[in-house]
Amino acid sequence: LALLPVLGCIATRAQDIPWALRPYDHHSCPTDSVCWDLRAGGCGNPDCHCECTRGIFAGWNTPVLFWAVVINTAQGWLVGKVTQQFSVIHRAIADSFSLLAIYFICDPLFNGTSLSNACLNLVAFIVPVSTATFSVATSEMQKVFAAEAQLRGAEVNVASIELSGSDCEESDMSIGSPSRQPTSERSRSQSMSPCSP
């Protein structure tokens, strides 16, 4: 809504300016009519005989427009839910497969478009195939990072075990032979040693 005044200031067509007086649509007023020409006065021109209106919702005289708003709003909500639940990559995959459905199913059914052009058919597959490839590559990289983290954790554990074993050997050598120590000192040193079972 904040961009509507900016759009109206930079627009040159009557149907793009919300506050301009203009005809309802091209069905009720011909395209070459002076009513659409703002430089000639538009609907204020005496030669204009079309019914005119102004406002943001001017020309919303067909239920198709309302259905388009409902569908676009639902699509935006679903995109947000998919992105929140999964990721942007899954959203891109869903968008790419909807493009395939429009090109290969809806367009031939409703517009009678021929699918005999192999180049266009291959171009239509570029977006979904590249998106799926990127998704697979991302998942594989995550697996590699997880495996690398596990290997580093295993190396740290092995190093700590070896270090503790060397400490135990040094402590045993520093204590000396148990037979030369009194029984009380031997038991106290074994209880204080971290290597004792």
CSV table of C-alpha atoms in Angstrom, one decimal:
chain,number,residue,atom,x,y,z
A,1,LEU,CA,0.0,0.0,0.0
A,2,ALA,CA,2.9,2.4,0.7
A,3,LEU,CA,4.1,2.0,-2.9
A,4,LEU,CA,0.8,2.9,-4.5
A,5,PRO,CA,1.5,6.7,-4.4
A,6,VAL,CA,4.9,6.1,-5.8
A,7,LEU,CA,3.5,3.9,-8.5
A,8,GLY,CA,0.9,6.5,-9.4
A,9,CYS,CA,3.5,9.2,-9.7
A,10,ILE,CA,5.8,7.3,-12.1
A,11,ALA,CA,3.1,5.6,-14.1
A,12,THR,CA,2.0,6.9,-17.5
A,13,ARG,CA,-1.1,4.7,-18.1
A,14,ALA,CA,-4.5,5.7,-16.7
A,15,GLN,CA,-5.2,2.2,-15.2
A,16,ASP,CA,-2.0,2.4,-13.1
A,17,ILE,CA,-2.9,5.6,-11.3
A,18,PRO,CA,-5.4,5.0,-8.5
A,19,TRP,CA,-6.6,8.6,-8.2
A,20,ALA,CA,-7.0,9.1,-12.0
A,21,LEU,CA,-10.5,9.0,-13.6
A,22,ARG,CA,-10.5,6.1,-16.0
A,23,PRO,CA,-12.8,3.6,-17.7
A,24,TYR,CA,-13.7,0.3,-15.9
A,25,ASP,CA,-12.0,-2.0,-18.4
A,26,HIS,CA,-11.1,-2.6,-22.0
A,27,HIS,CA,-14.3,-4.5,-22.6
A,28,SER,CA,-16.6,-1.6,-21.8
A,29,CYS,CA,-14.3,1.0,-23.4
A,30,PRO,CA,-12.2,0.4,-26.5
A,31,THR,CA,-8.4,0.5,-26.2
A,32,ASP,CA,-8.0,3.2,-28.8
A,33,SER,CA,-10.6,5.5,-27.0
A,34,VAL,CA,-9.5,8.9,-25.9
A,35,CYS,CA,-10.7,8.0,-22.4
A,36,TRP,CA,-7.5,6.0,-21.8
A,37,ASP,CA,-5.2,8.9,-22.9
A,38,LEU,CA,-4.3,11.1,-19.9
A,39,ARG,CA,-2.5,13.6,-22.1
A,40,ALA,CA,-5.7,14.2,-24.0
A,41,GLY,CA,-7.7,14.7,-20.8
A,42,GLY,CA,-8.8,11.1,-20.3
A,43,CYS,CA,-12.4,10.8,-19.1
A,44,GLY,CA,-12.6,14.6,-18.9
A,45,ASN,CA,-12.4,14.9,-22.7
A,46,PRO,CA,-15.7,15.8,-24.3
A,47,ASP,CA,-15.1,13.0,-26.9
A,48,CYS,CA,-15.0,10.4,-24.1
A,49,HIS,CA,-18.4,8.6,-23.8
A,50,CYS,CA,-17.3,5.6,-21.6
A,51,GLU,CA,-18.3,5.1,-18.0
A,52,CYS,CA,-15.4,6.0,-15.8
A,53,THR,CA,-14.4,5.5,-12.2
A,54,ARG,CA,-11.4,6.0,-9.9
A,55,GLY,CA,-9.9,4.3,-6.8
A,56,ILE,CA,-7.7,1.3,-5.9
A,57,PHE,CA,-10.5,-1.3,-6.7
A,58,ALA,CA,-11.7,0.4,-9.9
A,59,GLY,CA,-12.4,-2.3,-12.5
A,60,TRP,CA,-12.9,-5.1,-10.0
A,61,ASN,CA,-16.1,-6.1,-11.6
A,62,THR,CA,-15.4,-9.8,-12.2
A,63,PRO,CA,-15.1,-12.6,-9.6
A,64,VAL,CA,-11.9,-13.8,-11.3
A,65,LEU,CA,-10.0,-11.0,-9.7
A,66,PHE,CA,-11.2,-12.0,-6.2
A,67,TRP,CA,-10.4,-15.6,-6.8
A,68,ALA,CA,-6.9,-14.6,-7.9
A,69,VAL,CA,-6.4,-12.6,-4.6
A,70,VAL,CA,-7.6,-15.6,-2.6
A,71,ILE,CA,-5.3,-18.1,-4.5
A,72,ASN,CA,-2.3,-15.8,-4.2
A,73,THR,CA,-2.9,-15.3,-0.5
A,74,ALA,CA,-3.2,-19.0,0.1
A,75,GLN,CA,-0.1,-19.7,-2.0
A,76,GLY,CA,1.9,-17.2,0.0
A,77,TRP,CA,0.7,-18.7,3.3
A,78,LEU,CA,1.6,-22.2,2.2
A,79,VAL,CA,5.0,-21.0,1.0
A,80,GLY,CA,5.6,-19.6,4.5
A,81,LYS,CA,4.6,-22.8,6.2
A,82,VAL,CA,6.8,-25.0,4.0
A,83,THR,CA,9.8,-22.7,4.5
A,84,GLN,CA,9.2,-22.7,8.3
A,85,GLN,CA,8.7,-26.4,8.5
A,86,PHE,CA,11.4,-27.5,6.1
A,87,SER,CA,13.8,-25.1,4.3
A,88,VAL,CA,14.1,-22.7,1.4
A,89,ILE,CA,15.4,-25.6,-0.7
A,90,HIS,CA,12.2,-27.6,-0.3
A,91,ARG,CA,10.2,-24.5,-1.1
A,92,ALA,CA,12.3,-24.0,-4.4
A,93,ILE,CA,11.7,-27.7,-5.3
A,94,ALA,CA,7.9,-27.3,-4.8
A,95,ASP,CA,7.9,-24.1,-6.9
A,96,SER,CA,9.8,-25.8,-9.7
A,97,PHE,CA,7.5,-28.7,-9.8
A,98,SER,CA,4.5,-26.4,-9.9
A,99,LEU,CA,6.2,-24.8,-12.9
A,100,LEU,CA,6.4,-28.2,-14.6
A,101,ALA,CA,2.7,-28.9,-13.8
A,102,ILE,CA,1.7,-25.5,-15.4
A,103,TYR,CA,3.9,-26.1,-18.5
A,104,PHE,CA,3.2,-29.8,-19.2
A,105,ILE,CA,-0.4,-30.1,-18.0
A,106,CYS,CA,-2.3,-26.9,-17.6
A,107,ASP,CA,-1.0,-25.0,-20.6
A,108,PRO,CA,-1.8,-27.9,-23.1
A,109,LEU,CA,-5.2,-28.5,-21.5
A,110,PHE,CA,-6.4,-24.9,-21.4
A,111,ASN,CA,-4.5,-23.2,-24.1
A,112,GLY,CA,-3.9,-26.1,-26.5
A,113,THR,CA,-0.1,-25.5,-26.5
A,114,SER,CA,1.9,-28.0,-28.3
A,115,LEU,CA,4.8,-29.8,-26.6
A,116,SER,CA,6.6,-30.7,-29.8
A,117,ASN,CA,9.4,-28.2,-29.2
A,118,ALA,CA,12.1,-30.2,-27.6
A,119,CYS,CA,14.3,-27.2,-26.7
A,120,LEU,CA,11.5,-25.6,-24.6
A,121,ASN,CA,10.8,-28.9,-22.9
A,122,LEU,CA,14.4,-29.3,-21.9
A,123,VAL,CA,14.6,-25.6,-20.7
A,124,ALA,CA,11.5,-26.3,-18.5
A,125,PHE,CA,13.4,-29.1,-16.8
A,126,ILE,CA,16.4,-26.9,-16.0
A,127,VAL,CA,15.0,-25.2,-12.9
A,128,PRO,CA,13.6,-28.4,-11.1
A,129,VAL,CA,16.7,-30.5,-12.0
A,130,SER,CA,19.2,-27.9,-10.8
A,131,THR,CA,17.2,-27.3,-7.6
A,132,ALA,CA,17.0,-31.0,-6.8
A,133,THR,CA,20.7,-31.4,-7.6
A,134,PHE,CA,21.5,-28.6,-5.2
A,135,SER,CA,19.3,-30.2,-2.5
A,136,VAL,CA,21.1,-33.5,-2.9
A,137,ALA,CA,24.5,-31.9,-2.8
A,138,THR,CA,23.6,-29.9,0.4
A,139,SER,CA,22.4,-33.1,2.2
A,140,GLU,CA,25.6,-35.0,1.1
A,141,MET,CA,27.8,-32.1,2.4
A,142,GLN,CA,26.0,-32.2,5.7
A,143,LYS,CA,26.7,-36.0,6.0
A,144,VAL,CA,30.4,-35.3,5.2
A,145,PHE,CA,30.6,-32.6,7.9
A,146,ALA,CA,28.9,-34.9,10.4
A,147,ALA,CA,31.3,-37.8,9.6
A,148,GLU,CA,34.3,-35.4,9.9
A,149,ALA,CA,33.1,-34.3,13.3
A,150,GLN,CA,32.7,-37.9,14.5
A,151,LEU,CA,36.2,-38.7,13.3
A,152,ARG,CA,37.7,-35.8,15.1
A,153,GLY,CA,35.8,-36.8,18.3
A,154,ALA,CA,37.2,-40.4,18.0
A,155,GLU,CA,40.8,-39.1,17.5
A,156,VAL,CA,40.4,-36.9,20.6
A,157,ASN,CA,39.2,-39.9,22.7
A,158,VAL,CA,42.1,-42.1,21.5
A,159,ALA,CA,44.6,-39.3,22.3
A,160,SER,CA,43.1,-38.9,25.8
A,161,ILE,CA,43.3,-42.6,26.4
A,162,GLU,CA,46.9,-42.8,25.3
A,163,LEU,CA,47.8,-39.8,27.5
A,164,SER,CA,46.1,-41.3,30.5
A,165,GLY,CA,48.0,-44.6,29.9
A,166,SER,CA,51.4,-42.8,29.7
A,167,ASP,CA,50.5,-40.9,32.9
A,168,CYS,CA,49.8,-44.2,34.7
A,169,GLU,CA,53.1,-45.7,33.6
A,170,GLU,CA,55.0,-42.6,34.8
A,171,SER,CA,53.2,-42.7,38.2
A,172,ASP,CA,53.9,-46.4,38.6
A,173,MET,CA,57.6,-45.8,38.0
A,174,SER,CA,57.7,-42.9,40.4
A,175,ILE,CA,56.1,-44.8,43.2
A,176,GLY,CA,58.6,-47.7,42.9
A,177,SER,CA,58.2,-51.3,43.7
A,178,PRO,CA,55.3,-52.1,45.9
A,179,SER,CA,57.4,-54.7,47.8
A,180,ARG,CA,59.7,-52.0,49.1
A,181,GLN,CA,56.9,-49.8,50.5
A,182,PRO,CA,55.0,-50.3,53.6
A,183,THR,CA,51.6,-51.7,53.3
A,184,SER,CA,49.9,-48.5,54.5
A,185,GLU,CA,51.7,-46.3,52.0
A,186,ARG,CA,51.1,-48.7,49.2
A,187,SER,CA,47.4,-48.8,49.8
A,188,ARG,CA,47.2,-45.0,50.2
A,189,SER,CA,49.1,-44.4,46.9
A,190,GLN,CA,46.9,-46.9,45.0
A,191,SER,CA,43.8,-45.3,46.3
A,192,MET,CA,45.0,-41.8,45.3
A,193,SER,CA,46.2,-42.9,41.8
A,194,PRO,CA,43.7,-42.2,39.0
A,195,CYS,CA,44.9,-45.4,37.2
A,196,SER,CA,43.8,-47.7,40.0
A,197,PRO,CA,40.8,-49.8,39.0
